[in-house]
Amino acid sequence: MDGTQKRKGSPDQSSSAKRSRNENDSSSDGGSFEKELAAFREDTVAYRNPTANWPRPPVPNLNPSTDKIVFQQLELDHYVGKHLDGMPGSKAGPGPIIQMYGVTMEGNSVLCHIHGFVPYFYVPAPPGFDHSHCSEFLDGLDKAVLSDMRSNKDSISHAVLAVECEMKESIYGFHGKRKIPFLRITMALPRLIAPAKRILETGFKFASFPERCYSTYESNIDYEVRFMVDTEVVGCNWIELPAGKYKVRSPATIDDSYKTGVQPKSYCQIEVDIAYDEFISHTPEGEWSKVAPLRILSFDIECAGRKGVFPEPEKDSVIQIANMVINQGDRDPFIRNVFTLNSCAPIVGSHVLSFPQEGNMLQKWSEFVKRVDPDIITGYNIVNFDLPYLLNRAAALKVQKFPFLGRVRDEKSTISNTTFQSRAYGKRENKVINIAGRAQFDLLHALLRDYKLRSYTLNAVSFHFLQEQKEDVQHSIITDLQNGNDQTRRRLAIYCMKDAILPLRLLEKLMCIINYMEMARVTGVPLSYLLSRGQQIKVVSQLLRMSRKQDLLLPAHKAEAGEEYAGATVIEPSKGYYDIPVATLDFASLYPSIMMAHNLCYTSLLHQSDLKSLKPDEFIKTPSGDHFIKASIRKGLLPEILENLLSARKKAKDDLKKETDPFKKKVLDGRQLALKLSANSVYGFTGAQVGKLPCLPISQSVTAFGRMMIERTKELVELKYTVENGYKTNAKVIYGDTDSVMVKFGVESVAESMELGREAASYVSGHFVKPIKLEFEKV
DNA sequence: CCGGAACCCTAC
DNA sequence: TTAGGTAGGGTTCCGG
C-alpha cells in the first residue's frame, strides 16, 4: 500500500476533520486542536510508518525518443552573471541560460536547463584599454566570434551589439580580489535586429538604438540594448518537452550529493536539457489551466529565549520545528510532524521526532526538507525570522550540512538583506534566502500586500479570516515548558504545530496559491516575483511577450526620477443632504479603454518630425498635445495587451457563470481578478516616476482624455435632461471623481432615477470612441 | 493665528 | 542589478 499516491484523504478522514473544525473551537482551552489532530487517527499508514509519505511518487519509465515530458513551471534561475558559462575561452554564445523548475502531473519534480544564447558576457579589458579602443575592439571581436560560430554548424549566428567598460571584481583567480576594468559585451540575434530597424522608420522612439553603441565607465551610453528570451515570460505555464528534443541527465539521489563529478546539478527527479526554441509553453486555457499537485511545506520554529530578550541565534536554542506538508488542492496535510529537542509525549495523528542534541535535530530537519522536496515553502514570517534563525543557529552550532536546503547540489543557502521601496508599498527591509528551485511564499508578506489590517500578528489574522486563534501559550513560558517534562513539551509541540497549520488554512481560505498562480500566468512572471518584486516587472513581462510576437526588441532604459504630470479631475461636490435618488454613472475600465480607443502606445507615438510625412487622417492629437498614429496604420502593443487581458477577463467571467464545481469557480474568479488588476496597472507603468520604460506622452494623454471625458459627460447630461427638453427638472451633476458622475435627475422614485440613469449612460457612450463605455452603476 | 512643509491616508 | 499614477483631505510642527 502506497500512501504517497493518495491525493485525497479518505472520506472518513476529511469529514471528521471538517466536523471538528465546524464545532467552532475557538481554542482558548488549548485542547481543541488536539481533538482535530486526533481525528487523523484513521490515517493508519502515516501513523504506523510516518516516514513512508516523505518521498515523492516514483518516476515512470521514460524513453526520451518516444515520450514527451510535460510539467508545470514554478521557479526560474538565471545562469547569466552567476555561472558565466558564456565566458570567452570556454564558450561564448550558445549554452545553458536558464534553469526552469517544475512539477509533472504525476507529482515528480523537474529541472530543465534551457539552452539559448548568452545575451552578454564579461571579459577583462586588455592592458591600457580606454574608450577610444571600443570601436576597434568591437570590429575585431565581431569578426572573431562570427568566424568561430560559422565553424560550428549547430550554432546560431549572432551579432555583437555593444561593448561597455566597467569596473568589476575579478572573477579570475590570478587577479586576486580587487576591481579591474571589464568589458561587457552585449549580443543579439540578427533576426531581432532587422525588424527593430523597420520600427525606426515608423517613428518608434524607444527602438531607435544605433546599430552599435559603445561606452566606457566615463560616459554613459544613450541606449543599451538587451534582449530577453521567451523562457523568461512563461509564468507557471505547462511546459511540454517534445519527444526526441530533450536530453536526460542521469538521476541523482540525496545520498550521492557529496560525490563530485556527478553530471546532474540537482536532486530533481527528472533533469533534462533542451534548446530555448524547442519546448512548447501552453497558454493556460482549458486543459492547460489545471494546477500540478504541488507540495507545500508549512513550518514553524520555537526558540528558548531568555526573559525579556528577543531570541538570538548565537545564544538561544531552537527547541521545536513543526511541519505540515500538503498537496495543493487537498483538504488536509499528509505529513504532520514535529521535531523536538528532548523527549515529547506522543500526539495522536502526528509524528513526533525527538532528539537529545540540537545540532542533530537541525541536521535531520534539513534532510527532511530534501526528502520531502517541497515546491513551495510557506509559514508566517519565515523569510525574516524562521529561516534566518535556523541558518544562523546551524552556523553557530557548526552543523556543516544544514544550509543545503535547495534543489541544486552543493548550493549553500545564505542570508542577505534587501530594501524594497516603492510608493505603493512603502519601504520594506527584508532578508533574502536562496533556496534553489523552491518558491518561498511567506504568508505575512502576502497579507501585507493584499490586505489592509490593523494587526498582522498570526493570532489577529487567523481570528480575522478563520475565526480561529492560536493555542494559548505565552512567549514568556516557552522556556519553562521546554525545561519541564515530556508533557509540558507536548503542550508546546501542540502550540508549534498549530502555528504551522494556520498558514495552510489561511492559504486555502484566501485562495492564495490559485490567485497568485493565475496572476503569474497572466503576466508571465515566476510565482516568487509576485511577493518579492513590484508592479513593473509584470508589465515588462507582458510587453516582452507581445513584442516578441512582433519581433521587437525592448530597450533597457536607465531608471531615473521623471517629471510629474496632471492627473484626473474631481468635480467640486455640491454639498448637502439629498432626500431624492441620485444616479451614479461610471466609465468601465476608463484608462485601459482610453488607451485602446486611441491606440496609445510606445510604438504608435509620433514625433513632431514625423507629422509632415503623414496625412491628417492618419494620426490623432490628444488633449495633452501629443500625437499618435491610428490603429489602421500601425496598431500599438499596449492596446493589444489590454484587449487580450480584457477579452480574457470577459471569457473568465462567462465561464465563471457556467461553472458549478466550486474549486474551478475559485480558479476562474482568481483569474478574472488577476486580469483586471493587470489591465489597470499598464497605465501606471507608462507614468512610473522611476520606471523601466516610462513614456509621459502616453500617461499624460490618458489622464487628459479622462479629464475631457468627465467634463463632457457632465455637459451632455446637464444639457439633455432639462425642463426645456420635457423633463421634470434640470438635471445636476452633484459630484464626480475621475471616471464617475453622480446625477440628480430631480425625480422622486428610485425606479425613475434608474431608468434615466440607464438612458443617460447609453446616450453619453454614443459620443465616445469604442470601446469606451459609460455604465449605469447604482442609485 | 496663519501659511507652508512634511507626512499619512484614501479615492479613483 | 529595484521601485505603478495623481488628487485631495487631514494632522503635526515650525516660524513669523
Coordinates of C-alpha atoms in Angstrom, one line a residue, chain A residues 11-555:
Chain A
P11 CA -13.9 10.2 3.0
D12 CA -14.0 9.4 6.7
Q13 CA -10.9 11.4 7.3
S14 CA -11.9 14.6 5.6
S15 CA -15.4 14.5 7.0
S16 CA -14.2 14.0 10.5
A17 CA -11.7 16.8 10.1
K18 CA -14.4 19.0 8.8
R19 CA -16.6 18.2 11.7
S20 CA -14.0 19.1 14.3
R21 CA -13.4 22.4 12.5
N22 CA -17.1 23.3 12.5
E23 CA -17.5 22.8 16.2
N24 CA -16.5 26.4 16.5
D25 CA -13.5 25.6 18.5
S26 CA -12.2 29.0 19.4
S27 CA -9.4 27.3 21.3
S28 CA -8.7 29.2 24.5
D29 CA -8.7 25.9 26.3
G30 CA -5.8 24.7 24.2
G31 CA -7.3 21.3 23.7
S32 CA -9.5 21.7 20.6
F33 CA -6.5 21.4 18.2
E34 CA -5.6 18.2 19.9
K35 CA -9.1 16.9 19.0
E36 CA -8.6 18.0 15.5
L37 CA -5.3 16.1 15.3
A38 CA -6.9 13.1 16.9
A39 CA -9.3 13.0 14.0
F40 CA -6.4 11.8 11.9
R41 CA -6.0 8.6 13.8
E42 CA -7.6 6.7 11.0
D43 CA -4.8 7.7 8.7
T44 CA -3.2 4.4 9.7
V45 CA -0.4 4.3 7.0
A46 CA 1.1 7.5 8.2
Y47 CA 0.6 6.5 11.7
R48 CA 2.3 3.2 11.5
N49 CA 5.1 4.3 9.2
P50 CA 5.4 8.0 9.5
T51 CA 8.2 8.5 7.0
A52 CA 6.6 6.4 4.2
N53 CA 4.9 9.5 2.9
W54 CA 8.1 11.6 2.7
P55 CA 9.4 10.8 -0.8
R56 CA 7.7 12.0 -4.0
P57 CA 5.9 9.4 -6.2
P58 CA 8.4 7.3 -8.2
V59 CA 9.3 8.5 -11.7
P60 CA 7.6 6.5 -14.5
N61 CA 9.9 4.9 -17.1
L62 CA 11.0 7.5 -19.6
N63 CA 12.1 6.9 -23.2
P64 CA 13.4 10.2 -24.4
S65 CA 12.9 9.3 -28.1
T66 CA 9.3 8.4 -27.8
D67 CA 8.0 10.1 -24.6
K68 CA 7.3 13.8 -24.1
I69 CA 7.7 15.4 -20.7
V70 CA 5.0 17.8 -19.5
F71 CA 5.4 19.9 -16.4
Q72 CA 4.2 23.0 -14.8
Q73 CA 6.9 25.6 -14.4
L74 CA 7.2 27.2 -11.0
E75 CA 10.6 28.7 -10.5
L76 CA 13.4 30.2 -12.6
D77 CA 17.1 30.7 -12.1
H78 CA 19.4 32.5 -14.4
Y79 CA 22.8 31.2 -15.4
V80 CA 24.0 34.5 -16.8
G81 CA 26.1 36.5 -14.5
K82 CA 26.2 33.7 -12.0
H83 CA 27.7 30.8 -13.7
L84 CA 29.5 32.6 -16.5
D85 CA 29.1 29.7 -18.8
G86 CA 29.4 32.1 -21.7
M87 CA 32.9 33.3 -20.8
P88 CA 35.2 33.5 -23.8
G89 CA 37.8 30.9 -23.5
S90 CA 35.2 28.5 -22.5
K91 CA 32.4 29.2 -25.0
A92 CA 30.8 32.5 -25.6
G93 CA 27.4 32.3 -27.2
P94 CA 25.1 29.2 -27.1
G95 CA 24.9 27.5 -23.7
P96 CA 22.5 26.9 -20.8
I97 CA 20.9 30.2 -19.9
I98 CA 18.1 29.4 -17.6
Q99 CA 17.2 26.7 -15.0
M100 CA 13.5 26.0 -15.0
Y101 CA 11.9 24.1 -12.1
G102 CA 8.6 22.5 -12.2
V103 CA 6.3 19.6 -11.3
T104 CA 4.6 17.0 -13.5
M105 CA 1.0 15.9 -13.3
E106 CA 2.3 12.7 -11.6
G107 CA 3.9 14.9 -8.9
N108 CA 7.5 14.4 -10.0
S109 CA 10.0 17.3 -9.6
V110 CA 11.7 18.5 -12.8
L111 CA 14.7 20.7 -13.5
C112 CA 15.0 21.8 -17.1
H113 CA 18.1 23.5 -18.4
I114 CA 17.2 25.9 -21.2
H115 CA 19.9 26.3 -23.7
G116 CA 20.0 29.5 -25.7
F117 CA 22.1 32.5 -26.3
V118 CA 24.1 34.3 -23.7
P119 CA 23.0 37.8 -24.2
Y120 CA 26.0 39.4 -22.6
F121 CA 29.2 38.3 -21.0
Y122 CA 32.3 39.9 -19.4
V123 CA 36.0 39.7 -20.3
P124 CA 38.8 41.5 -18.6
A125 CA 39.8 44.6 -20.5
P126 CA 43.2 44.4 -22.3
P127 CA 46.0 46.4 -20.7
G128 CA 46.0 50.1 -21.4
F129 CA 42.5 49.9 -22.8
D130 CA 40.5 53.1 -22.9
H131 CA 37.2 54.1 -24.6
S132 CA 38.9 55.0 -27.8
H133 CA 39.6 51.4 -28.3
C134 CA 36.0 50.3 -28.0
S135 CA 35.0 50.6 -31.6
E136 CA 38.2 48.9 -32.9
F137 CA 37.8 46.1 -30.3
L138 CA 34.2 45.7 -31.4
D139 CA 35.1 45.2 -35.0
G140 CA 37.8 42.6 -34.2
L141 CA 35.6 40.8 -31.8
D142 CA 32.7 40.6 -34.1
K143 CA 34.8 39.0 -36.8
A144 CA 36.5 36.6 -34.5
V145 CA 33.3 35.5 -32.8
L146 CA 31.4 35.2 -36.1
S147 CA 34.1 33.1 -37.7
D148 CA 34.2 30.9 -34.7
M149 CA 30.4 30.5 -34.8
R150 CA 30.5 29.6 -38.5
S151 CA 32.9 26.8 -38.0
N152 CA 30.3 25.2 -35.6
K153 CA 27.4 24.2 -37.7
D154 CA 25.0 23.7 -34.9
S155 CA 25.4 27.2 -33.5
I156 CA 23.2 30.2 -34.1
S157 CA 24.8 33.1 -35.8
H158 CA 24.7 36.3 -33.9
A159 CA 26.0 39.9 -33.7
V160 CA 27.7 41.9 -31.1
L161 CA 25.6 45.0 -30.3
A162 CA 27.6 46.8 -27.7
V163 CA 30.8 47.0 -25.8
E164 CA 31.0 48.8 -22.5
C165 CA 33.7 49.1 -20.0
E166 CA 33.0 48.8 -16.3
M167 CA 34.9 48.2 -13.0
K168 CA 34.1 44.8 -11.6
E169 CA 35.5 42.5 -9.0
S170 CA 37.7 40.0 -10.8
I171 CA 36.2 36.6 -11.4
Y172 CA 39.6 35.2 -12.3
G173 CA 41.8 33.9 -9.5
F174 CA 45.0 35.4 -10.8
H175 CA 43.7 38.9 -10.4
G176 CA 43.0 38.5 -6.7
K177 CA 40.1 40.2 -5.0
R178 CA 40.2 43.6 -6.5
K179 CA 38.3 45.6 -9.0
I180 CA 39.7 45.7 -12.5
P181 CA 38.2 47.0 -15.8
F182 CA 36.0 44.5 -17.6
L183 CA 34.4 44.7 -21.0
R184 CA 30.7 43.9 -21.1
I185 CA 29.8 42.6 -24.5
T186 CA 26.2 42.6 -25.5
M187 CA 24.9 40.4 -28.3
A188 CA 21.7 39.8 -30.1
L189 CA 20.4 37.5 -32.8
P190 CA 20.3 39.1 -36.3
R191 CA 16.7 38.3 -36.8
L192 CA 15.9 40.6 -33.9
I193 CA 17.9 43.5 -35.2
A194 CA 16.3 43.6 -38.7
P195 CA 12.7 44.2 -37.6
A196 CA 13.8 46.7 -35.0
K197 CA 15.3 48.8 -37.8
R198 CA 11.9 48.6 -39.5
I199 CA 10.2 50.2 -36.5
L200 CA 12.7 53.0 -36.5
E201 CA 11.2 54.1 -39.9
T202 CA 7.7 54.5 -38.5
G203 CA 8.9 56.5 -35.5
F204 CA 9.2 54.1 -32.6
K205 CA 11.1 56.3 -30.2
F206 CA 12.4 53.7 -28.0
A207 CA 13.6 51.4 -30.7
S208 CA 15.8 53.9 -32.2
F209 CA 19.0 52.4 -30.9
P210 CA 22.2 52.8 -33.0
E211 CA 23.3 49.7 -34.8
R212 CA 26.2 49.6 -32.4
C213 CA 26.7 51.5 -29.3
Y214 CA 29.7 51.6 -27.0
S215 CA 30.8 53.4 -24.0
T216 CA 33.2 53.5 -21.2
Y217 CA 32.7 53.9 -17.5
E218 CA 33.4 57.6 -18.1
S219 CA 30.5 58.3 -20.4
N220 CA 27.0 56.9 -20.4
I221 CA 25.6 55.3 -23.5
D222 CA 22.3 56.6 -24.8
Y223 CA 20.7 53.3 -25.4
E224 CA 21.6 49.9 -24.2
V225 CA 20.0 47.0 -25.9
R226 CA 19.3 43.9 -24.1
F227 CA 17.1 41.1 -25.2
M228 CA 15.3 38.6 -23.1
V229 CA 14.2 35.2 -24.2
D230 CA 10.7 33.7 -24.3
T231 CA 11.7 31.4 -21.4
E232 CA 11.6 34.3 -19.0
V233 CA 7.9 35.0 -19.6
V234 CA 6.3 31.6 -19.2
G235 CA 4.9 32.3 -15.6
C236 CA 3.7 28.9 -14.3
N237 CA 2.5 27.6 -17.6
W238 CA 2.6 24.0 -18.6
I239 CA 5.7 23.3 -20.5
E240 CA 5.9 20.5 -23.0
L241 CA 9.3 19.0 -24.0
P242 CA 8.5 17.0 -27.2
A243 CA 9.9 13.5 -27.6
G244 CA 13.4 13.5 -29.2
K245 CA 14.1 17.1 -28.4
Y246 CA 15.5 16.8 -24.9
K247 CA 18.4 15.0 -23.3
V248 CA 18.1 13.4 -19.9
R249 CA 20.8 13.8 -17.3
S250 CA 21.2 10.7 -15.1
P251 CA 19.0 10.9 -12.0
A252 CA 20.7 12.0 -8.8
T253 CA 19.8 11.0 -5.2
I254 CA 20.4 12.7 -2.0
D255 CA 22.8 10.0 -1.0
D256 CA 25.3 10.8 -3.7
S257 CA 25.1 14.5 -3.0
Y258 CA 28.6 14.8 -1.7
K259 CA 30.2 13.0 -4.6
T260 CA 31.9 15.2 -7.1
G261 CA 31.8 14.9 -10.9
V262 CA 28.2 13.7 -11.0
Q263 CA 26.5 15.1 -14.0
P264 CA 23.1 16.3 -12.7
K265 CA 23.2 19.6 -11.0
S266 CA 20.2 18.9 -8.7
Y267 CA 18.2 16.5 -6.7
C268 CA 15.2 16.8 -9.0
Q269 CA 13.7 13.5 -10.1
I270 CA 13.8 14.4 -13.7
E271 CA 16.7 16.6 -15.0
V272 CA 16.8 17.5 -18.7
D273 CA 18.4 19.8 -21.3
I274 CA 16.6 21.5 -24.2
A275 CA 17.1 24.3 -26.6
Y276 CA 15.2 27.6 -26.0
D277 CA 13.2 27.3 -29.2
E278 CA 12.2 23.6 -28.9
F279 CA 9.9 23.5 -26.0
I280 CA 6.2 24.4 -26.0
S281 CA 4.7 26.8 -23.4
H282 CA 0.9 26.1 -23.4
T283 CA -1.4 29.1 -22.9
P284 CA -3.3 28.4 -19.7
E285 CA -6.7 27.7 -21.2
G286 CA -8.9 24.7 -20.9
E287 CA -6.9 21.6 -20.1
W288 CA -3.8 23.7 -19.6
S289 CA -5.3 25.7 -16.8
K290 CA -5.0 22.8 -14.3
V291 CA -2.6 23.0 -11.4
A292 CA 0.1 20.4 -10.7
P293 CA 0.0 18.5 -7.4
L294 CA 2.5 20.9 -5.8
R295 CA 4.0 20.0 -2.5
I296 CA 3.6 22.8 0.0
L297 CA 5.6 22.7 3.3
S298 CA 4.5 25.0 6.1
F299 CA 6.7 25.1 9.2
D300 CA 7.2 27.0 12.4
I301 CA 10.0 27.0 15.0
E302 CA 10.1 27.7 18.7
C303 CA 13.2 29.1 20.4
A304 CA 14.2 29.0 24.1
G305 CA 14.5 32.7 24.7
R306 CA 15.8 34.4 27.9
K307 CA 13.5 36.5 29.9
G308 CA 12.7 39.9 28.3
V309 CA 15.2 39.4 25.4
F310 CA 14.3 38.6 21.8
P311 CA 15.9 35.2 20.9
E312 CA 19.3 35.4 19.4
P313 CA 20.5 32.5 17.3
E314 CA 24.1 32.9 18.6
K315 CA 22.8 32.1 22.1
D316 CA 19.3 30.7 22.2
S317 CA 18.4 27.2 21.1
V318 CA 15.9 26.1 18.6
I319 CA 13.7 23.7 20.6
Q320 CA 11.0 22.6 18.2
I321 CA 10.2 22.6 14.5
A322 CA 6.7 21.7 13.4
N323 CA 6.0 20.8 9.8
M324 CA 2.8 20.3 7.7
V325 CA 3.0 19.2 4.1
I326 CA 0.0 19.3 1.9
N327 CA -0.6 18.7 -1.8
Q328 CA -2.1 21.7 -3.5
G329 CA -5.9 21.2 -3.7
D330 CA -6.2 18.7 -0.9
R331 CA -8.1 19.5 2.3
D332 CA -5.6 18.2 4.8
P333 CA -1.8 17.7 5.1
F334 CA -0.4 14.3 4.5
I335 CA 2.6 14.9 6.7
R336 CA 2.1 16.3 10.2
N337 CA 5.2 16.1 12.4
V338 CA 7.2 17.9 15.0
F339 CA 10.9 17.8 15.6
T340 CA 11.6 18.3 19.3
L341 CA 14.7 18.9 21.4
N342 CA 14.4 16.3 24.2
S343 CA 11.6 13.9 24.8
C344 CA 8.0 14.7 24.0
A345 CA 4.9 12.7 24.8
P346 CA 3.1 11.2 21.7
I347 CA 0.5 13.3 19.9
V348 CA -2.3 11.4 18.2
G349 CA -2.3 11.6 14.4
S350 CA 1.1 13.2 14.3
H351 CA 4.7 12.1 14.1
V352 CA 6.9 13.2 17.0
L353 CA 10.7 13.1 16.3
S354 CA 12.7 13.7 19.4
F355 CA 16.4 14.5 19.6
P356 CA 18.7 14.8 22.6
Q357 CA 21.0 17.2 20.7
E358 CA 20.0 20.4 19.0
G359 CA 22.6 20.1 16.2
N360 CA 21.4 16.7 15.3
M361 CA 17.8 17.9 15.2
L362 CA 18.7 20.7 12.8
Q363 CA 20.7 18.2 10.6
K364 CA 17.7 15.8 10.5
W365 CA 15.3 18.7 9.6
S366 CA 17.5 19.7 6.7
E367 CA 17.4 16.1 5.5
F368 CA 13.6 16.0 6.0
V369 CA 13.2 19.1 3.7
K370 CA 15.4 17.5 1.0
R371 CA 13.5 14.1 1.2
V372 CA 10.1 15.7 1.1
D373 CA 11.3 18.0 -1.7
P374 CA 8.6 20.7 -1.3
D375 CA 7.9 23.0 -4.3
I376 CA 6.6 25.8 -2.1
I377 CA 7.8 26.7 1.4
T378 CA 5.4 28.7 3.5
G379 CA 4.8 29.8 7.0
Y380 CA 4.4 33.0 8.9
N381 CA 7.3 35.5 8.7
I382 CA 9.6 32.7 7.7
V383 CA 11.7 34.9 5.4
N384 CA 12.6 37.4 8.1
F385 CA 12.6 35.1 11.1
D386 CA 12.4 31.3 11.0
L387 CA 14.7 30.6 8.0
P388 CA 17.4 33.1 9.0
Y389 CA 17.2 31.9 12.6
L390 CA 17.7 28.3 11.6
L391 CA 20.6 29.1 9.2
N392 CA 22.3 31.3 11.8
R393 CA 21.7 28.8 14.6
A394 CA 23.1 25.9 12.5
A395 CA 26.1 28.1 11.7
A396 CA 26.6 28.8 15.4
L397 CA 26.4 25.1 16.2
K398 CA 28.6 24.3 13.2
V399 CA 26.2 22.0 11.6
Q400 CA 28.0 21.9 8.2
K401 CA 25.4 20.1 6.2
F402 CA 22.5 22.2 7.3
P403 CA 22.4 25.1 4.8
F404 CA 21.8 23.0 1.7
L405 CA 18.0 23.3 1.6
G406 CA 17.6 23.8 -2.2
R407 CA 17.5 21.5 -5.1
V408 CA 20.8 22.3 -6.6
R409 CA 23.6 20.2 -5.2
D410 CA 26.3 21.9 -3.2
E411 CA 24.5 25.3 -3.4
K412 CA 24.6 26.8 0.0
S413 CA 21.7 28.8 1.3
T414 CA 22.8 32.2 2.6
I415 CA 21.1 35.2 4.0
S416 CA 21.3 38.7 2.5
N417 CA 19.5 41.9 3.1
T418 CA 17.4 43.9 0.6
T419 CA 15.4 47.0 0.8
F420 CA 12.4 47.4 -1.4
Q421 CA 10.9 50.8 -1.7
S422 CA 8.0 51.9 -3.8
R423 CA 5.2 54.5 -3.4
A424 CA 2.6 51.8 -3.4
Y425 CA 4.2 49.5 -0.7
G426 CA 6.4 51.9 1.2
K427 CA 9.8 51.0 2.4
R428 CA 10.3 47.4 3.3
E429 CA 13.5 45.8 4.6
N430 CA 13.7 42.1 4.0
K431 CA 16.1 39.3 4.2
V432 CA 16.6 37.1 1.2
I433 CA 17.5 33.4 1.5
N434 CA 18.4 31.5 -1.6
I435 CA 16.7 28.1 -1.8
A436 CA 17.2 26.9 -5.3
G437 CA 14.1 25.6 -7.0
R438 CA 11.7 26.1 -4.2
A439 CA 9.3 29.1 -4.1
Q440 CA 9.2 30.8 -0.8
F441 CA 5.7 32.1 -0.1
D442 CA 5.7 33.9 3.2
L443 CA 2.0 34.4 4.1
L444 CA 2.8 37.5 6.1
H445 CA 4.2 39.2 3.0
A446 CA 1.2 38.2 1.0
L447 CA -1.1 39.6 3.7
L448 CA 0.9 42.9 3.9
R449 CA 0.5 43.3 0.2
D450 CA -3.1 42.3 -0.3
Y451 CA -4.9 43.4 2.9
K452 CA -5.1 46.5 5.0
L453 CA -5.4 45.2 8.6
R454 CA -5.0 46.8 12.0
S455 CA -2.7 44.0 13.2
Y456 CA -0.7 41.4 11.3
T457 CA 0.1 39.0 14.1
L458 CA -0.7 35.4 13.2
N459 CA -3.3 35.4 16.0
A460 CA -5.1 38.5 14.8
V461 CA -5.0 37.4 11.2
S462 CA -6.3 33.9 12.0
F463 CA -9.1 35.4 14.0
H464 CA -10.0 37.8 11.3
F465 CA -10.1 35.3 8.4
L466 CA -10.7 32.0 10.1
Q467 CA -12.4 32.9 13.4
E468 CA -9.8 30.6 14.9
Q469 CA -6.9 31.5 17.2
K470 CA -3.5 30.3 18.2
E471 CA -3.1 27.9 21.0
D472 CA -2.8 29.8 24.3
V473 CA 0.8 29.8 25.2
Q474 CA 2.6 33.0 26.3
H475 CA 6.1 33.7 24.9
S476 CA 7.4 34.0 28.4
I477 CA 6.5 30.4 29.4
I478 CA 8.0 28.7 26.4
T479 CA 11.4 28.2 28.0
D480 CA 9.7 26.9 31.2
L481 CA 7.6 24.4 29.1
Q482 CA 10.8 23.2 27.4
N483 CA 12.6 22.8 30.8
G484 CA 9.6 20.8 32.2
N485 CA 8.8 17.2 31.3
D486 CA 7.6 15.4 28.2
Q487 CA 4.0 16.5 28.9
T488 CA 4.9 20.2 29.0
R489 CA 7.0 19.8 25.9
R490 CA 4.0 18.1 24.3
R491 CA 1.9 21.2 25.1
L492 CA 4.5 23.3 23.4
A493 CA 4.5 21.0 20.4
I494 CA 0.8 21.3 20.0
Y495 CA 1.2 25.1 20.0
C496 CA 4.0 24.9 17.5
M497 CA 2.1 22.6 15.2
K498 CA -0.9 24.9 15.3
D499 CA 1.3 27.7 14.1
A500 CA 2.4 25.5 11.3
I501 CA -1.1 24.6 10.2
L502 CA -2.7 28.1 10.4
P503 CA -0.7 29.4 7.4
L504 CA -2.0 26.4 5.4
R505 CA -5.6 27.1 6.5
L506 CA -5.2 30.8 5.5
L507 CA -3.6 29.9 2.2
E508 CA -6.7 27.8 1.4
K509 CA -9.2 30.2 2.7
L510 CA -7.7 33.2 0.9
M511 CA -7.1 31.1 -2.2
C512 CA -3.5 32.5 -2.3
I513 CA -1.9 29.8 -4.4
I514 CA -4.7 29.8 -7.0
N515 CA -4.8 33.6 -7.2
Y516 CA -1.1 34.1 -7.3
M517 CA -0.7 31.4 -9.8
E518 CA -3.3 33.0 -12.1
M519 CA -1.5 36.3 -11.7
A520 CA 1.8 34.6 -12.6
R521 CA 0.2 33.0 -15.7
V522 CA -1.5 36.1 -16.9
T523 CA 1.6 38.3 -16.5
G524 CA 4.2 35.7 -17.3
V525 CA 6.4 36.1 -14.2
P526 CA 7.6 33.3 -11.8
L527 CA 5.5 32.9 -8.7
S528 CA 8.1 34.3 -6.4
Y529 CA 8.3 37.6 -8.2
L530 CA 4.8 38.4 -7.1
L531 CA 5.9 38.7 -3.5
S532 CA 9.5 39.9 -4.0
R533 CA 9.0 42.5 -6.7
G534 CA 6.7 45.3 -7.8
Q535 CA 4.2 46.0 -10.4
Q536 CA 6.6 47.0 -13.2
I537 CA 8.1 43.6 -13.8
K538 CA 4.6 42.3 -14.6
V539 CA 4.0 44.9 -17.3
V540 CA 7.5 44.4 -18.6
S541 CA 6.9 40.7 -18.9
Q542 CA 3.7 41.2 -20.8
L543 CA 5.4 43.8 -23.1
L544 CA 8.1 41.2 -23.8
R545 CA 5.6 38.6 -24.7
M546 CA 3.9 40.9 -27.1
S547 CA 7.0 42.5 -28.6
R548 CA 8.5 39.0 -29.2
K549 CA 5.4 38.2 -31.4
Q550 CA 6.2 41.3 -33.5
D551 CA 10.0 40.7 -33.4
L552 CA 10.6 43.9 -31.5
L553 CA 13.4 44.5 -29.1
L554 CA 12.7 46.1 -25.7
P555 CA 15.3 48.6 -24.9

